[in-house]
Short mmCIF file of C-alpha atoms in Angstrom, two decimals:
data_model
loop_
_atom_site.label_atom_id
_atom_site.label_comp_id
_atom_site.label_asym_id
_atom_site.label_seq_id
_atom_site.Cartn_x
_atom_site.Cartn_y
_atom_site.Cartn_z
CA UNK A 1 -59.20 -35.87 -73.74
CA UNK A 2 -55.98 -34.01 -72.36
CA UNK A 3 -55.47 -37.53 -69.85
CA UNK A 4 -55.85 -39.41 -73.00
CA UNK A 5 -53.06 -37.39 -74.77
CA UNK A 6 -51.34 -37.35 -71.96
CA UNK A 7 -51.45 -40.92 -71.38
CA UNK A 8 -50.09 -41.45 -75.06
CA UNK A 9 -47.15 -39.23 -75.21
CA UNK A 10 -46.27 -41.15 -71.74
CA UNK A 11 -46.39 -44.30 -73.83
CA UNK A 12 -44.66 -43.38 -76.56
CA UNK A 13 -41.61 -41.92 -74.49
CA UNK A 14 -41.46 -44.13 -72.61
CA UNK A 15 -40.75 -46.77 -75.92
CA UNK A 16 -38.69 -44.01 -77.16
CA UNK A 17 -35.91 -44.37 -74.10
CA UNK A 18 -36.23 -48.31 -74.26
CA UNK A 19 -35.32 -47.91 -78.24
CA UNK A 20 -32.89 -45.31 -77.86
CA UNK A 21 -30.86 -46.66 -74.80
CA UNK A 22 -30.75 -50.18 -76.20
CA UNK A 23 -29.29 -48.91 -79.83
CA UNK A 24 -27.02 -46.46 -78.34
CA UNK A 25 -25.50 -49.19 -75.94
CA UNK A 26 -25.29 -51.99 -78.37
CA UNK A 27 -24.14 -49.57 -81.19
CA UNK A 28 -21.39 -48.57 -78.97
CA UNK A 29 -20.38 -51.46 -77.37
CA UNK A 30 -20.05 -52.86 -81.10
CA UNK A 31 -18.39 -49.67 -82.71
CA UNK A 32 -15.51 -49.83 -79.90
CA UNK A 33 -14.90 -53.67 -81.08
CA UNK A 34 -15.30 -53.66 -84.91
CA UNK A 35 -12.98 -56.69 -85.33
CA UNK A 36 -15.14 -58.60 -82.42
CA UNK A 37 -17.89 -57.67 -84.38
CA UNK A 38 -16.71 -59.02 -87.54
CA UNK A 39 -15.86 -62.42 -85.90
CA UNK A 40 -19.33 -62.94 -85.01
CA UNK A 41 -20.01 -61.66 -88.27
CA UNK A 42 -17.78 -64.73 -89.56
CA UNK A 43 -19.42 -67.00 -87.40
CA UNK A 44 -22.86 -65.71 -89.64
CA UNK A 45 -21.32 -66.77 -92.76
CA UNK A 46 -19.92 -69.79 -91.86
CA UNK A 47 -23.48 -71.26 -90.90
CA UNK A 48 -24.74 -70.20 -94.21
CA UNK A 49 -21.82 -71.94 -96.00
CA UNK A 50 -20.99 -67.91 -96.91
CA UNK A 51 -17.60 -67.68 -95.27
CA UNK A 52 -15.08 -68.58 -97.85
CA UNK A 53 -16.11 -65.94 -100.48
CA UNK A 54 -16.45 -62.75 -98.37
CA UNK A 55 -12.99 -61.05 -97.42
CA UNK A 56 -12.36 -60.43 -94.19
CA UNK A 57 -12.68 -56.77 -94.80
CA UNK A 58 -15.91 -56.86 -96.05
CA UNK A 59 -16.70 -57.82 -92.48
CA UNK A 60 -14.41 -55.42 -90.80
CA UNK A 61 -16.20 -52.82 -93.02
CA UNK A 62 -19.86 -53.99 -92.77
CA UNK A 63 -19.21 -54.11 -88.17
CA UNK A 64 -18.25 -50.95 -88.29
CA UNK A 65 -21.07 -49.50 -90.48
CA UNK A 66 -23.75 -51.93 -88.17
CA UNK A 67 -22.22 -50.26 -84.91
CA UNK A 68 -22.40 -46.61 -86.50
CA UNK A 69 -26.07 -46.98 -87.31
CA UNK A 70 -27.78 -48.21 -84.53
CA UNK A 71 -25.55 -45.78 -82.26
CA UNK A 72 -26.75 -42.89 -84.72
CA UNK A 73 -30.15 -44.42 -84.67
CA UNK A 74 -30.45 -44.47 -81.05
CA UNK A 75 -28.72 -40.79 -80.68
CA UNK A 76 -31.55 -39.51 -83.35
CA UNK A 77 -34.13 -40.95 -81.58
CA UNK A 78 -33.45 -39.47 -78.20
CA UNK A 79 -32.85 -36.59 -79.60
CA UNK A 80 -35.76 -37.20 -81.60
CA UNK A 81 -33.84 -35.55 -84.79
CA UNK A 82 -36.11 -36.75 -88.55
CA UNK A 83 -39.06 -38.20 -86.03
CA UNK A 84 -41.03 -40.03 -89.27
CA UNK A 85 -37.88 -40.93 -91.52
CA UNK A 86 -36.17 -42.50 -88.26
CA UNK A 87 -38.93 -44.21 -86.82
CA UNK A 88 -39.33 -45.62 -90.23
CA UNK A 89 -35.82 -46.77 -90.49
CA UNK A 90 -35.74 -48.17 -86.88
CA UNK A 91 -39.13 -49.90 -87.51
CA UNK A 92 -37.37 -51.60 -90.51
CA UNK A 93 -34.57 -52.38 -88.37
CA UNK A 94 -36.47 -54.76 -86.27
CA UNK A 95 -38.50 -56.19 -88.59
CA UNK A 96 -34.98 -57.36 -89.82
CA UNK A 97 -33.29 -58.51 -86.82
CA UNK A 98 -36.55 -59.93 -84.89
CA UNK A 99 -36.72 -62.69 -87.43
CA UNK A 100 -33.15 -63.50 -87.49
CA UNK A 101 -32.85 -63.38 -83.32
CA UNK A 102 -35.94 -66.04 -84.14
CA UNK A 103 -33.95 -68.29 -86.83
CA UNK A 104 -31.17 -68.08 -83.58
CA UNK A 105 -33.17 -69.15 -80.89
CA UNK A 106 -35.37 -72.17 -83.12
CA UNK A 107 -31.80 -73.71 -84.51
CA UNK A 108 -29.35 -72.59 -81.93
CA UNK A 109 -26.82 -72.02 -85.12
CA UNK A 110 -24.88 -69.76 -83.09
CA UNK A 111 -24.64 -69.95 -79.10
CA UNK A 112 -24.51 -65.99 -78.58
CA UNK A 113 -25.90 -63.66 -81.23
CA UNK A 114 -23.30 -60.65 -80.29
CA UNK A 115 -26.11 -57.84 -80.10
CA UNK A 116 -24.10 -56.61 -77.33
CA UNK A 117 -20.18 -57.57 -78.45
CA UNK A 118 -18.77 -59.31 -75.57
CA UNK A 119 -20.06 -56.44 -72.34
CA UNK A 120 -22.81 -58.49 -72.22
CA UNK A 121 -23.99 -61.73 -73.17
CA UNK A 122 -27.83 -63.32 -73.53
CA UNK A 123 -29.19 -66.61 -74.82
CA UNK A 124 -30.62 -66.71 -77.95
CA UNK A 125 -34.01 -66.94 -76.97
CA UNK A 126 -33.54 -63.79 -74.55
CA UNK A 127 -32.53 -61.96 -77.41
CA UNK A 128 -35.34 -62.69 -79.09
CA UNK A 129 -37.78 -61.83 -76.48
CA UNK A 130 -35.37 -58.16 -75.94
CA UNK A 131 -36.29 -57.78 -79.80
CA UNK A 132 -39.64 -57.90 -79.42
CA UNK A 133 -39.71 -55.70 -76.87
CA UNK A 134 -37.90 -53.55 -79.31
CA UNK A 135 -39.87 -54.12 -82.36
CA UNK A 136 -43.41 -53.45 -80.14
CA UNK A 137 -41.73 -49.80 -79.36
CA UNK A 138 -40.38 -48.81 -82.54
CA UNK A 139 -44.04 -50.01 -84.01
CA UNK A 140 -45.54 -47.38 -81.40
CA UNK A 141 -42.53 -45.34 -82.01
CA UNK A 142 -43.73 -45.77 -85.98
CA UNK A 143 -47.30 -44.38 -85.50
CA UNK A 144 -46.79 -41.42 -82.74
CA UNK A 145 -43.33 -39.91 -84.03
CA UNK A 146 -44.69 -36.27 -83.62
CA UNK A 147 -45.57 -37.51 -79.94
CA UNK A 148 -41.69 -37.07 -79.54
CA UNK A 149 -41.02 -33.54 -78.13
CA UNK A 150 -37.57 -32.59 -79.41
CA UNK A 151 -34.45 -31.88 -77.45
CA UNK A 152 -33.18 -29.89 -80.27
CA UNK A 153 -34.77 -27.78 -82.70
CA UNK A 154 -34.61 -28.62 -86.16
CA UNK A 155 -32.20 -25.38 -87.15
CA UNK A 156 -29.60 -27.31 -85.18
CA UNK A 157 -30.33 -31.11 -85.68
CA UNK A 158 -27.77 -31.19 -88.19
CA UNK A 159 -25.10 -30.69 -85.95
CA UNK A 160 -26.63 -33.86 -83.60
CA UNK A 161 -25.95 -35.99 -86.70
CA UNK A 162 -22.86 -34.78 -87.84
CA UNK A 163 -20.92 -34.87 -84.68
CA UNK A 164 -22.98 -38.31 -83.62
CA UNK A 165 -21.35 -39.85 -86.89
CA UNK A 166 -18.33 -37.99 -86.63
CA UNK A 167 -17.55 -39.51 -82.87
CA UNK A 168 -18.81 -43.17 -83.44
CA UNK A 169 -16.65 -43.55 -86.52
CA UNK A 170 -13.71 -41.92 -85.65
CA UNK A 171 -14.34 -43.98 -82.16
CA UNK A 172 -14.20 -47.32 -84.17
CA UNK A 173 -11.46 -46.20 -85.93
CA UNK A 174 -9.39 -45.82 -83.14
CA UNK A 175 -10.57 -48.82 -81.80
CA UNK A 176 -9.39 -50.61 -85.34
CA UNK A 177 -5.73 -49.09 -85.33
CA UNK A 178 -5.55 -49.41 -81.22
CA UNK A 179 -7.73 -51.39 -78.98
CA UNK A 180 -10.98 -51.39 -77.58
CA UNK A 181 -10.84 -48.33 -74.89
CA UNK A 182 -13.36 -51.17 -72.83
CA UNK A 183 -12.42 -54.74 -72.66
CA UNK A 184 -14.95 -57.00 -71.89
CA UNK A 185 -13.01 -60.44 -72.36
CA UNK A 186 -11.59 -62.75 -69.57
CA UNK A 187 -7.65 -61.23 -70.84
CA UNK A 188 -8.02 -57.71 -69.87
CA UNK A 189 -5.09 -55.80 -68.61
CA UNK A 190 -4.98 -56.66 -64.72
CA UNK A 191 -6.72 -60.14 -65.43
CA UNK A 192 -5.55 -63.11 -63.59
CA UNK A 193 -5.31 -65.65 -66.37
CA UNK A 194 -4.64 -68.57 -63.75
CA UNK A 195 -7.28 -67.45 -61.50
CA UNK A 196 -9.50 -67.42 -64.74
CA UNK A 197 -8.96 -70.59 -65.55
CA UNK A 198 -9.68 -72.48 -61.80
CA UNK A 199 -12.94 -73.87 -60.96
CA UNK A 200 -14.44 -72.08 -57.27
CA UNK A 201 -14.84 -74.73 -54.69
CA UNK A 202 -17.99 -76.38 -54.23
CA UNK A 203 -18.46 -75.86 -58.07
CA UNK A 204 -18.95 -78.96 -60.25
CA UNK A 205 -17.51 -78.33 -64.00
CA UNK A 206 -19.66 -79.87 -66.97
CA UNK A 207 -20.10 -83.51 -67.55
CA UNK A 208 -19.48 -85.25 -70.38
CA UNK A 209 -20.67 -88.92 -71.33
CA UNK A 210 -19.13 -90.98 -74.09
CA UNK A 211 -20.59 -93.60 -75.94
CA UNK A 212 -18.64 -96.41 -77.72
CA UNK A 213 -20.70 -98.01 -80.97
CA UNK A 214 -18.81 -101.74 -81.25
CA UNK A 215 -19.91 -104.52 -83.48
CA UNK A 216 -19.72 -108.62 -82.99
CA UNK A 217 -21.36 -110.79 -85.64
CA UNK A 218 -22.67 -108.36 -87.74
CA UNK A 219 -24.61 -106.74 -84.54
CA UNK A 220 -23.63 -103.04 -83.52
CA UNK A 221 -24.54 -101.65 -79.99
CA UNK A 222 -23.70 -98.73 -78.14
CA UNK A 223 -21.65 -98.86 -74.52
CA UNK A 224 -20.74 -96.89 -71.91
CA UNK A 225 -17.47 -96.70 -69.66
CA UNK A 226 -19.34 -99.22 -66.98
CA UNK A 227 -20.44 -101.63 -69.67
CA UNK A 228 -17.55 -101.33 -72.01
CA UNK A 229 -17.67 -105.38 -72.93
CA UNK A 230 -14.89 -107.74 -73.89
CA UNK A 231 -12.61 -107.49 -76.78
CA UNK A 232 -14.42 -109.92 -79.21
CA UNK A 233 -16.21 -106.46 -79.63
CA UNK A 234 -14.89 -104.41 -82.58
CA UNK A 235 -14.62 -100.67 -81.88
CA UNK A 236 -16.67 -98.78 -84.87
CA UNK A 237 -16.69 -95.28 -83.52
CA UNK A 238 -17.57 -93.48 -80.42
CA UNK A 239 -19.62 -90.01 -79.48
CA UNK A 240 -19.26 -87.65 -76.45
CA UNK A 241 -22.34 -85.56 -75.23
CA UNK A 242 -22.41 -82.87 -72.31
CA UNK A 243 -25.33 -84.11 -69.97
CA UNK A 244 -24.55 -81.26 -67.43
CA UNK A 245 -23.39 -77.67 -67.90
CA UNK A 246 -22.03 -77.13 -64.33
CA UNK A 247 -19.53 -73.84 -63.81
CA UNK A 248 -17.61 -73.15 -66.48
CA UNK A 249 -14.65 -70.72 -66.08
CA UNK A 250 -14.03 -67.73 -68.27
CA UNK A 251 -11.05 -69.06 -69.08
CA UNK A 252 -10.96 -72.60 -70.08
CA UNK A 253 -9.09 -72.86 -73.88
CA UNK A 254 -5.88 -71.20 -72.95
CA UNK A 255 -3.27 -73.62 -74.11
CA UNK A 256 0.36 -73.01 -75.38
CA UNK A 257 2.04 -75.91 -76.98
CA UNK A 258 5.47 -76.43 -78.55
CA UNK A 259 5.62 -76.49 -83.08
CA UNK A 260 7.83 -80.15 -82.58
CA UNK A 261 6.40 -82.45 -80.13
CA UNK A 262 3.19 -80.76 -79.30
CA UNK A 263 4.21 -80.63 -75.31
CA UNK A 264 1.95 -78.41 -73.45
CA UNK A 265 3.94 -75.22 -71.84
CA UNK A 266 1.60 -73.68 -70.51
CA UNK A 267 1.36 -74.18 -66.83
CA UNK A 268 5.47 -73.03 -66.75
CA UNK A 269 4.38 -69.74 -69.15
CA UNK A 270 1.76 -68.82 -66.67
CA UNK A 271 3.37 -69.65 -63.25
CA UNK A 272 7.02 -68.10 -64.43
CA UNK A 273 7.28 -64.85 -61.72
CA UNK A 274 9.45 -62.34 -64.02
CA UNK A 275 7.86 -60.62 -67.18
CA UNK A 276 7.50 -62.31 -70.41
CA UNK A 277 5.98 -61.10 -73.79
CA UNK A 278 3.66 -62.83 -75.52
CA UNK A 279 3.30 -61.90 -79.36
CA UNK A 280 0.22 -62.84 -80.63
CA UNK A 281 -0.78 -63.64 -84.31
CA UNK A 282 -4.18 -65.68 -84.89
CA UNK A 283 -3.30 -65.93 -88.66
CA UNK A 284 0.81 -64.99 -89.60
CA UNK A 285 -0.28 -64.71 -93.08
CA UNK A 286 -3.28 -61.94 -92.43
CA UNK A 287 -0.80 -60.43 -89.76
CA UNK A 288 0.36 -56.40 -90.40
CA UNK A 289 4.36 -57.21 -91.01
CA UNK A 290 5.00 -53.12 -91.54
CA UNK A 291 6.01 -53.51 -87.74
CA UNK A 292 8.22 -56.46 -87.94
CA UNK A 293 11.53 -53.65 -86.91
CA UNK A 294 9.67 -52.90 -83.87
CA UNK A 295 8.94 -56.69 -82.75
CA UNK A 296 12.54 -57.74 -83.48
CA UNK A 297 13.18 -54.47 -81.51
CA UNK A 298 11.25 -55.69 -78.30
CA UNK A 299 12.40 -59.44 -79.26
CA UNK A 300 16.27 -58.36 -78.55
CA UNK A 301 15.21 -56.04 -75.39
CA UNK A 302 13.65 -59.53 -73.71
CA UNK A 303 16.61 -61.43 -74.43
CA UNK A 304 19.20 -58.77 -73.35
CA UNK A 305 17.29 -58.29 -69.85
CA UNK A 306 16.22 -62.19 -69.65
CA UNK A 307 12.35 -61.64 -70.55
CA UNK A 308 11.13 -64.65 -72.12
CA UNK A 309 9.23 -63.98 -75.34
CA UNK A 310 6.41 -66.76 -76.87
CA UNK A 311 5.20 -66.15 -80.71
CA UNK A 312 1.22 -67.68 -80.54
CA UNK A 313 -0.29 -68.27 -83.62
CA UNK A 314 -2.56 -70.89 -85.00
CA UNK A 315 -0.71 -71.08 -88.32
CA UNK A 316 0.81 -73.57 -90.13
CA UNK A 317 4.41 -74.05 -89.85
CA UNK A 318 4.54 -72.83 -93.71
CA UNK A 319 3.09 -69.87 -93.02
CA UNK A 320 5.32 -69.78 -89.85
CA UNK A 321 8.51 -70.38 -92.07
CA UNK A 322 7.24 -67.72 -94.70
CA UNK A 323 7.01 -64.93 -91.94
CA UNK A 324 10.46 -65.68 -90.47
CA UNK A 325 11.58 -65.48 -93.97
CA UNK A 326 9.44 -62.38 -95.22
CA UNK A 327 10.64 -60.19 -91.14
CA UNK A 328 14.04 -62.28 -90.57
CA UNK A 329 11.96 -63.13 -86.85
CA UNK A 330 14.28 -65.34 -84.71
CA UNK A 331 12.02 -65.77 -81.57
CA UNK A 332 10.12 -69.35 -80.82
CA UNK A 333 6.38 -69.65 -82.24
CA UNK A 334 3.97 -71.96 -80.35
CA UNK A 335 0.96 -72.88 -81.09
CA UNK A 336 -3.04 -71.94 -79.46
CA UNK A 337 -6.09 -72.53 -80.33
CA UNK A 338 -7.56 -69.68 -83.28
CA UNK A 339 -10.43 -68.36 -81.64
CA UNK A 340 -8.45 -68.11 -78.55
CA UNK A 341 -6.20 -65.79 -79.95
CA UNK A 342 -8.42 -63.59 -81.35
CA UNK A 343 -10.49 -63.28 -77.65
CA UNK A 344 -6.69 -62.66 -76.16
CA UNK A 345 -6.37 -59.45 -78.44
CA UNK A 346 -7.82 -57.46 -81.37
CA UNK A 347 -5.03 -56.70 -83.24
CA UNK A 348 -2.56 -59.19 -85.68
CA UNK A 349 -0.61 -58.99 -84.35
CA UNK A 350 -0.88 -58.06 -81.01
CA UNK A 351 1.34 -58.03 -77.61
CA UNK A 352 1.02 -59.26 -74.40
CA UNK A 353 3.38 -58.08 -71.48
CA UNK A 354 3.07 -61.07 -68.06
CA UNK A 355 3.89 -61.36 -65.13
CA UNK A 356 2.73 -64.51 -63.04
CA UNK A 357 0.43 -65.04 -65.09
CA UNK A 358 -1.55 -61.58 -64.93
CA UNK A 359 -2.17 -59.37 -67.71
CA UNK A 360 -0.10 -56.33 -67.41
CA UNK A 361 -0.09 -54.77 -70.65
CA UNK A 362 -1.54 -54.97 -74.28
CA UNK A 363 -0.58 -53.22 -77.71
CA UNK A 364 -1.54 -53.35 -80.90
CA UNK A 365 0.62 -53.51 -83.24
CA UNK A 366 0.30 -50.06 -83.95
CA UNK A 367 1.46 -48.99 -80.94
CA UNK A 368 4.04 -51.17 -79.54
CA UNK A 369 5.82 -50.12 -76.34
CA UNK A 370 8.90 -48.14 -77.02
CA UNK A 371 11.92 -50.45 -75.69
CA UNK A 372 15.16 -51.25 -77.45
CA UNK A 373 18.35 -52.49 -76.07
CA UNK A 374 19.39 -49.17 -74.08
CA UNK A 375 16.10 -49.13 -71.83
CA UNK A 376 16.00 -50.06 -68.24
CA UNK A 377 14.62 -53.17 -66.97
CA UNK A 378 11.12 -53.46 -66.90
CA UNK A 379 10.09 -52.53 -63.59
CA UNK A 380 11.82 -49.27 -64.01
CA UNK A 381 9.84 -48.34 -67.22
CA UNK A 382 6.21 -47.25 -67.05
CA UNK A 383 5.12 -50.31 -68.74
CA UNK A 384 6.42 -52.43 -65.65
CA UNK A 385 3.38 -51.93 -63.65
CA UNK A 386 -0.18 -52.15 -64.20
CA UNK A 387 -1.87 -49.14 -65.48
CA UNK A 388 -4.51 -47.19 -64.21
CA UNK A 389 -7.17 -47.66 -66.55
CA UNK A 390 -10.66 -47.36 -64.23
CA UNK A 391 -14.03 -47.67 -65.55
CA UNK A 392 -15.08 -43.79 -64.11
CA UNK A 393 -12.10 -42.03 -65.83
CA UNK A 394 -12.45 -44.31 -69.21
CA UNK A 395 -16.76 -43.36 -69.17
CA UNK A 396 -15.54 -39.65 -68.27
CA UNK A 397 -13.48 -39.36 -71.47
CA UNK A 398 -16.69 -40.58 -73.47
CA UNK A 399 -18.73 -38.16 -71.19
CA UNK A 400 -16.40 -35.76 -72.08
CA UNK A 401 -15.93 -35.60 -75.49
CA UNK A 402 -19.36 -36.75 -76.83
CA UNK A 403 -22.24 -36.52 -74.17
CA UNK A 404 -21.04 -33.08 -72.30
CA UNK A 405 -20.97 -30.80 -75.90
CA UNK A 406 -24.72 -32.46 -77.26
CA UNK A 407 -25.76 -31.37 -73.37
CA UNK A 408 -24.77 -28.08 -73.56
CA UNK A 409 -25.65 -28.03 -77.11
CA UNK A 410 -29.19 -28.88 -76.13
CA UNK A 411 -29.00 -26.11 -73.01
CA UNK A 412 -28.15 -23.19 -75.52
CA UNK A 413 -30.58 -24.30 -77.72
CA UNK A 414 -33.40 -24.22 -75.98
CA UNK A 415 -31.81 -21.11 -74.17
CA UNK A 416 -32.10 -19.47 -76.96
CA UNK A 417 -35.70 -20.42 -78.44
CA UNK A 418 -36.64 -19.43 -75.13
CA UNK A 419 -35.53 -15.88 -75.38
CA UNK A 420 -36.90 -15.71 -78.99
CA UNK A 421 -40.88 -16.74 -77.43
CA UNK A 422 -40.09 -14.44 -74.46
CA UNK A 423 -39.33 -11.60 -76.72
CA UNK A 424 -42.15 -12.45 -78.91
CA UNK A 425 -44.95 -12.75 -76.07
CA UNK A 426 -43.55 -9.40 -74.96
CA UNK A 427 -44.45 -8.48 -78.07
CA UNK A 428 -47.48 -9.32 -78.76
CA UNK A 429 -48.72 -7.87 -75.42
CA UNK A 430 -47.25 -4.77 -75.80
CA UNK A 431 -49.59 -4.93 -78.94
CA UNK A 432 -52.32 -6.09 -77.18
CA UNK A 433 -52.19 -3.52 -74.94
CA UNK A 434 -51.57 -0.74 -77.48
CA UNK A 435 -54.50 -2.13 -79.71
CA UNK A 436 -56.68 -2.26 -76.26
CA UNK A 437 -56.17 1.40 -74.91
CA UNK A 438 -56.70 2.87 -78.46
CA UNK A 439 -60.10 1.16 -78.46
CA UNK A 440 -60.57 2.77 -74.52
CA UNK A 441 -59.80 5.84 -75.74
CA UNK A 442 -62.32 5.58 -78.54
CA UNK A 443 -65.66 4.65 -76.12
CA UNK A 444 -64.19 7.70 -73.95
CA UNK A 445 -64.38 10.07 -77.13
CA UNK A 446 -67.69 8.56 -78.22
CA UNK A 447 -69.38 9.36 -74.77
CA UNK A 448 -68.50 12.30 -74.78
#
């Protein structure tokens, strides 16, 4: 019987650190990048035809309430704060999601499902099998909550889950009015765009195959390239299909072109060896334009030191003319690809500071770097070289402020429930042994 039990609760935590280390990490990872959630939120609606009548801070609102719960979820259930209400809740979870991840991997709607933002990235039919994984432990999870020895006693559960939704809100809301703290995208500060973009030797980049449909005497066929035929052959249309992935570079939409003549600048934007800043707008007429002083600012700091300075947007040039007319702007806009834009940076806008083509700085718009027209030249500011941002001291901050006070939290806890059983074991012996030496001293009276 006790090797029974004991096999259980083995089971049942071992489901509860595969449930709670999943949500934390893809609660987090989501949280840090609400507006990366909300694209692939987008991407959601569009396939449903949904897009169009949902604002896009509906989305905004609904990532950063996804992220929040299935970090709390994950925190409770380590912590194994409300055992049967959370069980229940993560149980319903999954029985959402499993279905969807299953709609994903039959259609293939959508090539990455986002569970875990951009840190990392599965196929949709390995997110499906993760899920089920998932939905097999909550289900065990489900029936055994009580199996769950806590970390915290119920008293002080209340503080888990106020400080847990404290920090992962105030966490995305940084992350909304700054930047992610961890960026997981190809244009990272210290990233090598060009190198990014280059195919490794000995790799083969994907194939394509295009087929031409032409018609003669009322008789359509389909040729390729090495059987393209004569031109008594009327072109009808043509299709292009990938017939081999091959190695595809993390970096392979990057484009700038010029608003007039469409010529392709960037090769000369990326190879140029000085600074330049690129300001970066996915959609001018969605962009914040309550910073527009402080862009103009930066605007006539690159042109009195030489620093070239690139708008990108995806806009249209009436939305173009409307912001020059709406901020008085008087640098150059160029134009790149939407969804590029919004991988570059989470913010609209956003700013990017070069330098041969490597990342060395990123803002939001929020908080743009403080240069005007009296500040030295680049290289002699702190924003000249690039900063040292290392995974250890960014995960020590989080270990800091979050993980270190629940730890100690937990250690003065059980501290203290400790003394309060010691005390009362003490006790009861001290009773015991009263109780026991008044009976003694009864027998002794009685023989005598």
């Amino acid at each position: 019987m006790n090797v029974k039990k004991l096999t259980l609760g083995i089971v049942v935590n071992l489901c509860r650190l595969v449930v709670a280390v999943t949500f934390i990490f893809s609660g987090y990872v989501k949280s840090i990048d609400p507006l990366g959630t909300s694209y692939k939120i987008e991407d959601y609606l569009e396939v449903v035809h949904l897009a169009q009548y949902i604002p896009s801070y509906v989305t905004v609102a609904v990532a950063v309430f996804l992220g929040a719960l299935e970090f709390s979820l994950g925190v409770f259930v380590l912590f194994a704060v409300g055992r049967r209400l959370v069980s229940r809740i993560v149980l319903l979870f999954m029985c959402v999601m499993t279905p969807l991840t299953l709609w994903l991997a039959v259609g293939n709607p959508i090539q990455d499902c986002g569970c875990f933002g951009d840190a990392l990235v599965l196929t949709n039919w390995e997110t499906f099998y993760k899920n089920i994984v998932l939905l097999i432990a909550s289900i065990v999870l489900c029936f055994r909550p009580l199996a769950m020895p806590r970390f915290i006693s119920r008293s002080n559960q209340a503080i888990v889950v106020a400080y847990t939704v404290f920090f992962i809100l105030f966490s995305a809301g940084r992350s909304l009015y700054t930047l992610p703290p961890f960026d997981f995208r190809p244009y990272h500060v210290g990233a090598d765009i060009k190198a990014g973009m280059e195919i490794p030797e000995g790799e083969k980049g994907p194939q394509f195959e295009t087929t031409f449909i032409l018609e003669k005497d009322g008789v359509r066929k389909e040729f390729t390239l090495d059987d393209y035929p004569d031109s008594t052959w009327t072109f009808i249309d043509s299709k292009t299909v990938q017939i081999s992935k091959g190695y595809i570079p993390p970096i392979h939409d990057f484009s700038i072109q010029t608003l007039d003549y469409g010529e392709d600048i960037t090769d000369s934007v990326l190879n140029y060896k000085d600074y330049s800043f690129l300001l970066v707008s996915p959609h001018l007429e969605d962009a914040d334009d309550s910073t527009f002083g402080d862009i103009e600012m930066l605007y006539e700091y690159s042109k009195a030191h030489g620093y070239p300075f690139y708008a990108l947007t995806a806009s249209t040039e009436k939305a173009i003319q409307y912001w020059r007319d709406t901020t008085g702007a008087e640098y150059d806009f160029y134009l790149t690809d939407e969804i590029t834009l919004k991988t570059v940076i989470r913010s609209n806008p956003g700013l990017l500071l070069l330098k041969n083509g490597v990342v060395f700085g990123k803002w939001s718009s929020n908080n743009l770097p403080k240069l005007d027209m009296n500040s030295e030249k680049l290289e002699n500011t702190e924003y000249g070289s690039i900063p040292n941002m290392s995974l250890v001291r960014k995960l020590s901050k989080v270990f800091l402020w979050y993980i270190l006070p629940l730890v100690l939290l937990s250690i003065a806890d059980r501290t203290w429930h400790f003394t309060i059983w010691f005390k009362n074991k003490r006790k009861s012996n001290k009773i015991y042994q009263l109780l026991k030496g008044n009976k003694e001293n009864e027998k002794e009276n009685c023989s005598r």
